[in-house]
Tab-separated table of C-alpha atoms and ligand atoms in Angstrom:
chain	number	residue	atom	x	y	z
E	1	MET	CA	19.589	3.794	-26.530
E	2	LYS	CA	17.252	1.289	-25.371
E	3	HIS	CA	13.568	1.379	-26.999
E	4	SER	CA	10.521	-0.145	-25.503
E	5	ASP	CA	6.669	0.271	-25.890
E	6	PHE	CA	6.428	0.926	-22.185
E	7	LEU	CA	8.837	2.395	-19.639
E	8	VAL	CA	8.039	2.119	-16.009
E	9	ILE	CA	10.131	4.353	-13.628
E	10	GLY	CA	10.145	2.965	-10.084
E	11	ALA	CA	10.250	-0.712	-9.242
E	12	GLY	CA	8.480	-0.470	-5.760
E	13	VAL	CA	5.395	-2.583	-5.248
E	14	ILE	CA	3.359	-0.194	-7.358
E	15	GLY	CA	5.631	0.189	-10.370
E	16	SER	CA	6.197	-3.504	-10.341
E	17	ALA	CA	2.726	-4.562	-10.336
E	18	VAL	CA	1.819	-2.211	-13.230
E	19	ALA	CA	4.800	-3.341	-15.118
E	20	CYS	CA	3.668	-7.130	-14.762
E	21	GLY	CA	0.214	-5.897	-15.843
E	22	LEU	CA	1.699	-4.241	-18.909
E	23	LEU	CA	3.502	-7.254	-19.823
E	24	ARG	CA	0.370	-9.198	-20.275
E	25	LYS	CA	-0.269	-6.968	-23.254
E	26	SER	CA	3.245	-6.207	-24.677
E	27	ARG	CA	6.439	-8.016	-24.745
E	28	SER	CA	8.213	-4.770	-24.711
E	29	VAL	CA	8.283	-3.336	-21.205
E	30	THR	CA	11.267	-1.710	-19.222
E	31	LEU	CA	11.223	-1.249	-15.540
E	32	LEU	CA	14.025	1.161	-13.952
E	33	ASP	CA	14.864	1.713	-10.573
E	34	GLU	CA	17.498	3.869	-8.949
E	35	GLY	CA	17.913	1.390	-5.905
E	36	GLY	CA	20.604	2.403	-3.321
E	37	ASP	CA	19.487	4.942	-0.655
E	38	ALA	CA	16.244	5.841	-2.280
E	39	LEU	CA	13.258	5.954	0.138
E	40	ARG	CA	11.309	2.908	-0.447
E	41	ALA	CA	7.904	2.457	1.101
E	42	SER	CA	7.833	-1.127	-0.277
E	43	LEU	CA	10.755	-2.181	1.937
E	44	GLY	CA	9.510	-1.017	5.242
E	45	ASN	CA	5.750	-1.492	5.314
E	46	PHE	CA	3.413	-3.471	7.554
E	47	GLY	CA	2.123	-5.942	4.980
E	48	LEU	CA	-1.549	-5.581	5.411
E	49	VAL	CA	-4.194	-6.277	2.883
E	50	TRP	CA	-6.665	-4.216	4.571
E	51	VAL	CA	-10.131	-2.667	4.005
E	52	GLN	CA	-11.714	-1.746	7.360
E	53	GLY	CA	-11.748	1.964	8.375
E	54	LYS	CA	-10.357	3.220	5.051
E	55	GLY	CA	-12.214	5.853	2.810
E	56	GLN	CA	-14.183	7.895	5.039
E	57	GLY	CA	-15.616	10.709	2.913
E	58	ALA	CA	-14.336	8.807	-0.240
E	59	ARG	CA	-16.624	5.917	-0.977
E	60	ARG	CA	-14.771	5.034	-4.296
E	61	TYR	CA	-11.573	4.452	-2.243
E	62	ALA	CA	-13.373	2.310	0.301
E	63	GLU	CA	-14.724	0.232	-2.625
E	64	TRP	CA	-11.416	0.202	-4.423
E	65	CYS	CA	-9.796	-1.395	-1.449
E	66	HIS	CA	-12.716	-3.832	-0.870
E	67	GLU	CA	-12.571	-4.833	-4.585
E	68	ALA	CA	-8.745	-5.491	-4.222
E	69	SER	CA	-9.221	-7.658	-1.068
E	70	GLU	CA	-11.950	-9.746	-3.009
E	71	VAL	CA	-9.515	-10.643	-5.867
E	72	PHE	CA	-6.487	-10.967	-3.536
E	73	PRO	CA	-6.606	-14.836	-2.532
E	74	GLU	CA	-6.694	-15.736	-6.334
E	75	TYR	CA	-4.033	-12.977	-7.236
E	76	ALA	CA	-1.658	-14.233	-4.419
E	77	GLN	CA	-2.029	-17.920	-5.445
E	78	LYS	CA	-1.374	-17.234	-9.148
E	79	LEU	CA	1.659	-15.196	-8.332
E	80	GLN	CA	3.079	-17.805	-5.949
E	81	ASP	CA	2.408	-20.710	-8.376
E	82	GLU	CA	4.059	-18.726	-11.111
E	83	THR	CA	7.432	-17.543	-9.203
E	84	GLY	CA	7.624	-20.198	-6.513
E	85	VAL	CA	7.666	-17.268	-3.876
E	86	ASP	CA	5.712	-17.996	-0.843
E	87	LEU	CA	3.793	-14.635	-0.097
E	88	ALA	CA	2.627	-15.983	3.535
E	89	TYR	CA	-0.709	-14.523	2.455
E	90	ARG	CA	-3.692	-15.141	4.674
E	91	LYS	CA	-7.200	-13.784	5.039
E	92	PRO	CA	-8.500	-14.713	8.321
E	93	GLY	CA	-10.285	-11.244	8.728
E	94	GLY	CA	-8.727	-8.505	10.624
E	95	LEU	CA	-9.425	-6.532	14.076
E	96	THR	CA	-8.872	-2.991	15.344
E	97	LEU	CA	-8.687	-3.116	19.114
E	98	CYS	CA	-10.362	-0.096	21.131
E	99	HIS	CA	-8.539	0.782	24.297
E	100	GLY	CA	-11.262	2.016	26.571
E	101	GLU	CA	-14.970	3.085	26.016
E	102	GLU	CA	-14.078	6.430	24.271
E	103	GLU	CA	-12.223	4.676	21.634
E	104	TYR	CA	-14.921	2.141	21.180
E	105	GLN	CA	-17.506	5.071	20.876
E	106	LYS	CA	-15.308	6.861	18.269
E	107	ARG	CA	-14.747	3.748	16.310
E	108	THR	CA	-18.341	3.121	16.225
E	109	GLN	CA	-19.022	6.352	14.748
E	110	VAL	CA	-16.465	5.842	12.027
E	111	LEU	CA	-18.012	2.685	10.904
E	112	ALA	CA	-21.479	4.172	10.998
E	113	ARG	CA	-20.409	6.790	8.597
E	114	LEU	CA	-18.597	4.330	6.540
E	115	LYS	CA	-21.673	2.247	6.188
E	116	ASN	CA	-23.804	5.196	5.543
E	117	GLU	CA	-21.647	6.381	2.642
E	118	SER	CA	-21.434	3.017	1.065
E	119	ARG	CA	-23.689	1.943	-1.760
E	120	HIS	CA	-26.995	0.239	-0.401
E	121	GLY	CA	-25.293	0.330	3.215
E	122	ALA	CA	-23.146	-2.509	2.232
E	123	TYR	CA	-20.097	-1.785	4.458
E	124	ASP	CA	-19.288	-4.964	5.920
E	125	CYS	CA	-17.507	-4.579	9.395
E	126	SER	CA	-18.885	-4.950	12.781
E	127	MET	CA	-18.227	-3.716	16.215
E	128	LEU	CA	-17.526	-6.352	18.824
E	129	ARG	CA	-17.464	-6.226	22.546
E	130	ARG	CA	-14.459	-7.428	24.478
E	131	GLN	CA	-15.854	-10.879	25.095
E	132	GLU	CA	-16.614	-11.612	21.562
E	133	ILE	CA	-13.134	-10.543	20.717
E	134	GLN	CA	-11.662	-12.708	23.341
E	135	GLN	CA	-13.479	-15.652	21.906
E	136	MET	CA	-11.784	-15.022	18.417
E	137	LEU	CA	-8.505	-15.061	20.259
E	138	PRO	CA	-8.593	-18.038	22.390
E	139	THR	CA	-4.882	-18.342	22.883
E	140	LEU	CA	-4.009	-14.837	23.972
E	141	THR	CA	-5.575	-12.928	26.830
E	142	LEU	CA	-6.867	-9.552	26.401
E	143	GLY	CA	-5.695	-6.804	28.771
E	144	PRO	CA	-8.455	-5.308	31.017
E	145	GLY	CA	-8.431	-1.947	29.274
E	146	ILE	CA	-9.699	-3.465	25.919
E	147	ALA	CA	-13.454	-2.462	25.660
E	148	GLY	CA	-13.873	-4.021	22.155
E	149	GLY	CA	-12.927	-3.498	18.661
E	150	SER	CA	-14.020	-3.685	15.036
E	151	TYR	CA	-13.819	-6.996	12.820
E	152	SER	CA	-13.951	-7.289	9.092
E	153	PRO	CA	-13.802	-10.407	7.218
E	154	HIS	CA	-12.244	-8.822	4.204
E	155	ASP	CA	-8.887	-8.132	5.821
E	156	GLY	CA	-5.630	-10.018	5.590
E	157	TYR	CA	-1.819	-9.885	5.503
E	158	LEU	CA	1.274	-10.927	3.810
E	159	ASN	CA	4.986	-10.759	3.671
E	160	PRO	CA	5.456	-7.510	1.863
E	161	LEU	CA	9.257	-8.169	0.848
E	162	ALA	CA	8.067	-11.534	-0.525
E	163	LEU	CA	5.387	-9.729	-2.580
E	164	LEU	CA	8.011	-7.341	-4.009
E	165	LYS	CA	10.281	-10.084	-4.746
E	166	ALA	CA	7.507	-12.371	-6.501
E	167	LEU	CA	6.665	-9.203	-8.661
E	168	HIS	CA	10.275	-8.933	-9.658
E	169	THR	CA	10.578	-12.592	-10.476
E	170	SER	CA	7.268	-12.465	-12.388
E	171	PHE	CA	8.385	-9.508	-14.476
E	172	THR	CA	11.848	-10.996	-15.242
E	173	LEU	CA	10.228	-14.539	-16.062
E	174	GLY	CA	7.758	-12.666	-18.552
E	175	GLU	CA	10.921	-11.320	-20.304
E	176	GLY	CA	10.491	-7.741	-19.000
E	177	ALA	CA	13.683	-5.780	-19.016
E	178	PHE	CA	14.491	-4.840	-15.353
E	179	CYS	CA	17.050	-2.209	-15.105
E	180	SER	CA	18.058	-1.795	-11.371
E	181	GLY	CA	20.603	0.862	-9.991
E	182	ILE	CA	19.571	3.330	-12.717
E	183	ALA	CA	18.149	6.754	-11.868
E	184	ALA	CA	15.911	8.633	-14.367
E	185	THR	CA	17.398	12.249	-14.580
E	186	ASN	CA	15.153	13.895	-17.282
E	187	ILE	CA	12.204	13.312	-19.465
E	188	TYR	CA	11.686	14.618	-22.838
E	189	HIS	CA	8.614	14.406	-24.972
E	190	GLU	CA	9.593	14.448	-28.645
E	191	HIS	CA	7.594	13.530	-31.820
E	192	GLY	CA	4.986	11.638	-29.507
E	193	ARG	CA	7.745	9.592	-27.915
E	194	PHE	CA	9.355	9.843	-24.509
E	195	LEU	CA	13.192	10.104	-24.232
E	196	VAL	CA	14.539	9.454	-20.739
E	197	THR	CA	18.071	10.330	-19.633
E	198	THR	CA	19.628	8.228	-16.605
E	199	SER	CA	22.423	7.760	-14.795
E	200	LYS	CA	23.446	4.864	-17.166
E	201	GLY	CA	22.389	6.163	-20.809
E	202	LYS	CA	19.170	7.007	-22.545
E	203	PHE	CA	15.907	5.199	-22.792
E	204	SER	CA	12.970	5.766	-25.001
E	205	ALA	CA	9.277	4.581	-25.010
E	206	GLU	CA	5.874	5.072	-26.627
E	207	LYS	CA	4.464	5.259	-23.130
E	208	ILE	CA	5.882	6.189	-19.653
E	209	VAL	CA	4.655	5.345	-16.281
E	210	LEU	CA	5.915	7.418	-13.317
E	211	ALA	CA	5.662	5.177	-10.134
E	212	ALA	CA	8.686	6.622	-8.354
E	213	GLY	CA	7.000	6.992	-4.913
E	214	HIS	CA	8.618	10.116	-3.318
E	215	GLY	CA	10.515	10.887	-6.484
E	216	VAL	CA	7.177	11.173	-8.492
E	217	ALA	CA	6.604	14.899	-8.145
E	218	ARG	CA	10.014	15.857	-9.803
E	219	LEU	CA	9.371	13.459	-12.660
E	220	ALA	CA	5.762	14.336	-13.191
E	221	ALA	CA	6.718	17.971	-13.633
E	222	MET	CA	8.882	17.222	-16.490
E	223	VAL	CA	5.849	15.738	-18.591
E	224	GLY	CA	3.574	18.898	-17.710
E	225	MET	CA	1.822	17.528	-14.497
E	226	GLN	CA	1.598	18.903	-10.873
E	227	VAL	CA	1.581	16.168	-8.600
E	228	GLU	CA	2.101	16.663	-4.823
E	229	VAL	CA	2.927	13.958	-2.323
E	230	HIS	CA	4.347	14.282	1.175
E	231	PRO	CA	5.840	12.014	3.556
E	232	GLU	CA	4.421	10.431	6.686
E	233	GLN	CA	6.707	8.467	8.882
E	234	GLY	CA	5.645	5.179	10.464
E	235	GLN	CA	7.867	3.293	12.953
E	236	LEU	CA	7.834	-0.576	13.022
E	237	MET	CA	9.628	-2.959	15.463
E	238	VAL	CA	9.772	-6.785	15.469
E	239	THR	CA	10.210	-9.060	18.485
E	240	GLU	CA	12.014	-12.452	18.711
E	241	ARG	CA	9.991	-15.452	17.512
E	242	THR	CA	7.430	-17.333	19.630
E	243	ARG	CA	4.959	-19.963	19.227
E	244	PRO	CA	1.967	-19.101	17.145
E	245	VAL	CA	-0.715	-17.309	19.312
E	246	LEU	CA	-2.296	-14.451	17.128
E	247	SER	CA	-4.216	-15.926	14.398
E	248	MET	CA	-5.221	-12.782	12.832
E	249	PRO	CA	-3.881	-9.442	11.956
E	250	ILE	CA	-4.864	-6.531	14.175
E	251	SER	CA	-4.377	-2.994	13.090
E	252	GLY	CA	-0.745	-2.212	14.264
E	253	ILE	CA	0.010	-5.845	15.635
E	254	GLN	CA	0.537	-8.975	13.854
E	255	GLN	CA	2.409	-12.261	14.182
E	256	THR	CA	4.379	-13.390	11.177
E	257	ALA	CA	4.229	-16.783	9.892
E	258	GLU	CA	7.858	-17.383	11.394
E	259	GLY	CA	6.485	-16.311	14.827
E	260	SER	CA	7.743	-12.782	15.438
E	261	PHE	CA	5.461	-10.044	16.368
E	262	ILE	CA	5.453	-6.980	14.176
E	263	VAL	CA	4.218	-3.714	15.727
E	264	GLY	CA	3.611	-0.524	13.733
E	265	LEU	CA	1.265	1.876	15.312
E	266	SER	CA	2.780	5.381	14.709
E	267	LYS	CA	2.115	8.269	12.332
E	268	ARG	CA	4.548	11.346	12.322
E	269	GLU	CA	4.749	14.231	9.899
E	270	ILE	CA	8.483	15.317	10.310
E	271	GLY	CA	9.516	15.431	6.606
E	272	PHE	CA	12.023	13.046	5.011
E	273	ASN	CA	13.213	11.860	8.201
E	274	THR	CA	13.742	8.029	8.921
E	275	ASP	CA	15.216	8.303	12.378
E	276	THR	CA	13.492	6.057	15.071
E	277	ASP	CA	12.444	7.673	18.222
E	278	THR	CA	12.807	5.356	21.336
E	279	ARG	CA	10.263	7.215	23.437
E	280	LEU	CA	7.676	6.442	20.666
E	281	LEU	CA	8.775	2.813	20.230
E	282	LYS	CA	8.177	2.556	24.118
E	283	GLN	CA	4.750	4.050	23.744
E	284	MET	CA	4.044	1.560	20.986
E	285	ALA	CA	5.237	-1.395	23.025
E	286	GLN	CA	3.289	-0.267	26.037
E	287	ARG	CA	0.099	-0.267	24.005
E	288	VAL	CA	0.569	-3.743	22.767
E	289	VAL	CA	1.309	-4.842	26.317
E	290	ASN	CA	-1.752	-3.247	27.426
E	291	ALA	CA	-3.759	-5.144	24.741
E	292	PHE	CA	-1.978	-8.547	25.531
E	293	PRO	CA	-0.092	-8.494	28.789
E	294	ALA	CA	1.515	-11.833	28.091
E	295	LEU	CA	3.542	-10.419	25.182
E	296	ALA	CA	5.547	-8.242	27.727
E	297	SER	CA	8.408	-10.666	28.145
E	298	LEU	CA	9.073	-10.823	24.314
E	299	ARG	CA	12.405	-9.030	23.443
E	300	ILE	CA	12.370	-6.400	20.603
E	301	VAL	CA	15.146	-7.358	18.063
E	302	ARG	CA	14.859	-4.671	15.397
E	303	SER	CA	13.052	-1.464	14.740
E	304	TRP	CA	12.955	0.838	11.766
E	305	SER	CA	10.934	3.626	10.008
E	306	ALA	CA	9.611	4.170	6.561
E	307	LEU	CA	7.819	7.048	4.813
E	308	ARG	CA	4.230	6.823	3.537
E	309	ILE	CA	3.566	8.477	0.323
E	310	LEU	CA	0.567	10.514	0.802
E	311	SER	CA	-1.384	12.871	-1.623
E	312	ALA	CA	-3.181	15.774	-0.017
E	313	ASP	CA	-6.237	13.712	0.659
E	314	GLY	CA	-4.372	10.474	1.273
E	315	LEU	CA	-6.220	8.724	-1.908
E	316	PRO	CA	-4.378	7.471	-5.032
E	317	ILE	CA	-3.349	9.541	-7.769
E	318	TYR	CA	-3.814	7.848	-11.278
E	319	GLN	CA	-3.565	10.473	-14.007
E	320	GLN	CA	-2.488	10.766	-17.674
E	321	SER	CA	-0.694	13.990	-18.613
E	322	GLU	CA	-2.765	16.197	-20.765
E	323	SER	CA	0.019	18.122	-22.291
E	324	CYS	CA	2.219	14.984	-22.960
E	325	PRO	CA	-0.275	12.096	-23.619
E	326	GLY	CA	1.222	8.801	-23.037
E	327	ALA	CA	2.596	9.751	-19.653
E	328	TYR	CA	1.109	8.406	-16.572
E	329	VAL	CA	1.406	8.913	-12.731
E	330	VAL	CA	0.631	6.040	-10.490
E	331	THR	CA	1.068	6.570	-6.852
E	332	SER	CA	-0.854	5.479	-3.824
E	333	HIS	CA	-0.761	4.556	-0.087
E	334	SER	CA	-2.072	1.084	0.454
E	335	GLY	CA	0.173	0.013	-2.357
E	336	ILE	CA	0.193	-3.657	-0.938
E	337	THR	CA	-3.636	-4.026	-0.624
E	338	LEU	CA	-4.239	-2.702	-4.192
E	339	ALA	CA	-1.460	-4.521	-6.024
E	340	PRO	CA	-4.141	-6.771	-7.903
E	341	LEU	CA	-5.723	-3.787	-9.112
E	342	HIS	CA	-2.570	-1.843	-10.223
E	343	GLN	CA	-1.683	-5.099	-12.106
E	344	THR	CA	-4.894	-5.469	-13.930
E	345	LEU	CA	-7.119	-2.370	-14.099
E	346	ILE	CA	-4.576	0.239	-13.989
E	347	ALA	CA	-2.397	-1.489	-16.568
E	348	ASP	CA	-5.279	-2.049	-18.748
E	349	TRP	CA	-6.243	1.706	-18.452
E	350	ILE	CA	-2.572	2.552	-19.587
E	351	VAL	CA	-2.641	0.251	-22.533
E	352	ASP	CA	-6.304	0.387	-23.808
E	353	GLY	CA	-7.540	3.790	-22.162
E	354	VAL	CA	-10.417	1.748	-20.406
E	355	GLN	CA	-11.135	3.614	-17.174
E	356	PRO	CA	-12.478	1.852	-14.160
E	357	GLU	CA	-15.590	3.120	-12.748
E	358	GLU	CA	-15.699	6.598	-11.103
E	359	PHE	CA	-11.987	7.011	-12.153
E	360	GLU	CA	-12.251	10.874	-11.743
E	361	SER	CA	-12.031	10.306	-8.023
E	362	PHE	CA	-8.460	9.453	-8.289
E	363	GLY	CA	-7.442	11.987	-11.003
E	364	THR	CA	-5.457	15.337	-10.237
E	365	ARG	CA	-8.424	17.498	-11.253
E	366	ARG	CA	-10.009	16.742	-7.887
E	367	PHE	CA	-7.376	18.991	-6.358
E	368	ASP	CA	-8.331	21.796	-8.716
E	369	VAL	CA	-11.916	21.604	-7.494
E	370	GLU	CA	-10.707	21.569	-3.726
E	371	LYS	CA	-8.451	24.658	-4.521
E	372	THR	CA	-11.402	26.601	-6.147
E	373	ALA	CA	-13.602	25.865	-3.347
F	401	FAD	C1	5.184	2.342	7.647
F	401	FAD	C2	4.252	1.959	6.612
F	401	FAD	C3	3.506	0.929	6.622
F	401	FAD	C4	2.593	0.711	5.680
F	401	FAD	N1	1.740	-0.340	5.796
F	401	FAD	C5	0.977	-0.663	4.661
F	401	FAD	C6	0.119	-1.731	4.907
F	401	FAD	O1	-0.002	-2.449	5.868
F	401	FAD	N2	-0.698	-2.138	3.743
F	401	FAD	C7	-0.691	-1.366	2.572
F	401	FAD	O2	-1.288	-1.894	1.680
F	401	FAD	N3	0.260	-0.418	2.285
F	401	FAD	C8	1.044	-0.033	3.387
F	401	FAD	N4	1.963	1.019	3.250
F	401	FAD	C9	1.874	1.668	1.938
F	401	FAD	C10	2.871	0.986	1.076
F	401	FAD	O3	3.989	0.592	1.461
F	401	FAD	C11	3.124	1.871	-0.150
F	401	FAD	O4	1.676	2.500	-0.710
F	401	FAD	C12	3.775	1.326	-1.250
F	401	FAD	O5	5.015	0.662	-0.791
F	401	FAD	C13	4.277	2.332	-2.294
F	401	FAD	O6	4.859	1.816	-3.240
F	401	FAD	P1	5.630	2.513	-4.465
F	401	FAD	O7	6.167	1.599	-5.505
F	401	FAD	O8	4.792	3.780	-4.911
F	401	FAD	O9	6.964	3.307	-3.668
F	401	FAD	P2	8.362	2.838	-3.230
F	401	FAD	O10	8.289	1.650	-2.570
F	401	FAD	O11	8.767	4.083	-2.548
F	401	FAD	O12	9.154	2.841	-4.693
F	401	FAD	C14	9.364	3.883	-5.498
F	401	FAD	C15	10.655	3.323	-6.161
F	401	FAD	O13	10.819	4.442	-7.137
F	401	FAD	C16	12.285	4.477	-7.209
F	401	FAD	N5	12.775	5.777	-7.885
F	401	FAD	C17	12.451	7.084	-7.299
F	401	FAD	N6	13.031	7.983	-8.121
F	401	FAD	C18	13.437	7.395	-9.125
F	401	FAD	C19	14.148	7.735	-10.241
F	401	FAD	N7	14.227	9.192	-10.569
F	401	FAD	N8	14.618	6.861	-11.151
F	401	FAD	C20	14.456	5.664	-11.000
F	401	FAD	N9	13.977	5.084	-9.905
F	401	FAD	C21	13.294	6.016	-8.889
F	401	FAD	C22	12.871	4.344	-5.908
F	401	FAD	O14	14.210	3.606	-5.995
F	401	FAD	C23	11.876	3.303	-5.343
F	401	FAD	O15	12.411	1.945	-5.536
F	401	FAD	C24	2.828	1.222	4.382
F	401	FAD	C25	3.667	2.227	4.210
F	401	FAD	C26	4.685	2.649	5.413
F	401	FAD	C27	5.613	3.633	5.132
């Protein structure tokens, strides 16, 4: 049996960031991942470090994303220096384009609400008309249907596979025990310790972190927690490479450092289904061409889908078990954006019990309140 102070189940971007954070405080951290065919959002996402538009009706979440974006440049630089992995992180600000006046008016209302909900009206994102956006994107002509859009200086993007690789490298360099290809099957809480049976032997730990993405609900139930997450499918496609023409990420459209365009504009609730739908891909491609007619000639070279991991209200769940103290659930959408906070504030909470401000917004009790209401 392998014993450690901390055992993290799930080596996606969330479990890996938390595990790296725990290593700052303890040399004894094990990170388990089943690998193989498991559904892994960290391998199929869009790679935005994104603030604008997030957190309507949930001020703390809007702030949480903003705080992550503020520390991201230093975080990315440190991780890159330590591991030698180029994250291709850039923070030029980001745009959301509005196709037609109706979308423009709706977006204006969304931002006005976010501004109203923010502390001291400090929400920093502005609506721009078509010409102003065109000036920001001088090398790519906007289609005639673009009425304008929103711009936030806090947004950026990176290569999400590189981020995951860097986290795994950092964890291993820090002498964490990375056990891949091992599925946790059962968890027992005995004499204040956790015993985990797996596909390859037993593990024990003083504290256990469940960051298993879509596998989290099953494991959480074993330590007395009711956690519900559901899948939302997103489809992505990537084009052949071309010269650099798009200098900032747009919600759903970006050009990578290598020159490919990645398009990710869909949301479907169709259960645990990762099939791609060509009709939907066509609609997505059409929307891109409507925004930038010059991209019509680019060939699509690959498409895939991945499943977002969403709680009932779309916000993170950070919760310690009440019946089995020492067991924690950490799951969230926006796991790329929030990586620096998972590595620092969430790891510190697990080690020292110090809770970030207004932490109850992210606990499971909020669902009890909703049910009672
Ligand atoms: C289409 C799409 C686009 C997205 N775009 C963005 C974006 O632009 N920006 C952003 O910030 N976020 C984005 N996200 C969200 C982001 O990808 C997720 O929040 C993040 O990847 C979740 O990471 P995770 O570690 O919780 O989950 P996962 O990556 O799913 O990892 C969970 C891990 O747990 C392991 N596991 C499960 N059960 C067990 C078990 N029993 N034993 C051992 N291991 C187990 C699995 O093997 C898996 O590796 C996007 C997501 C999708 C699907």
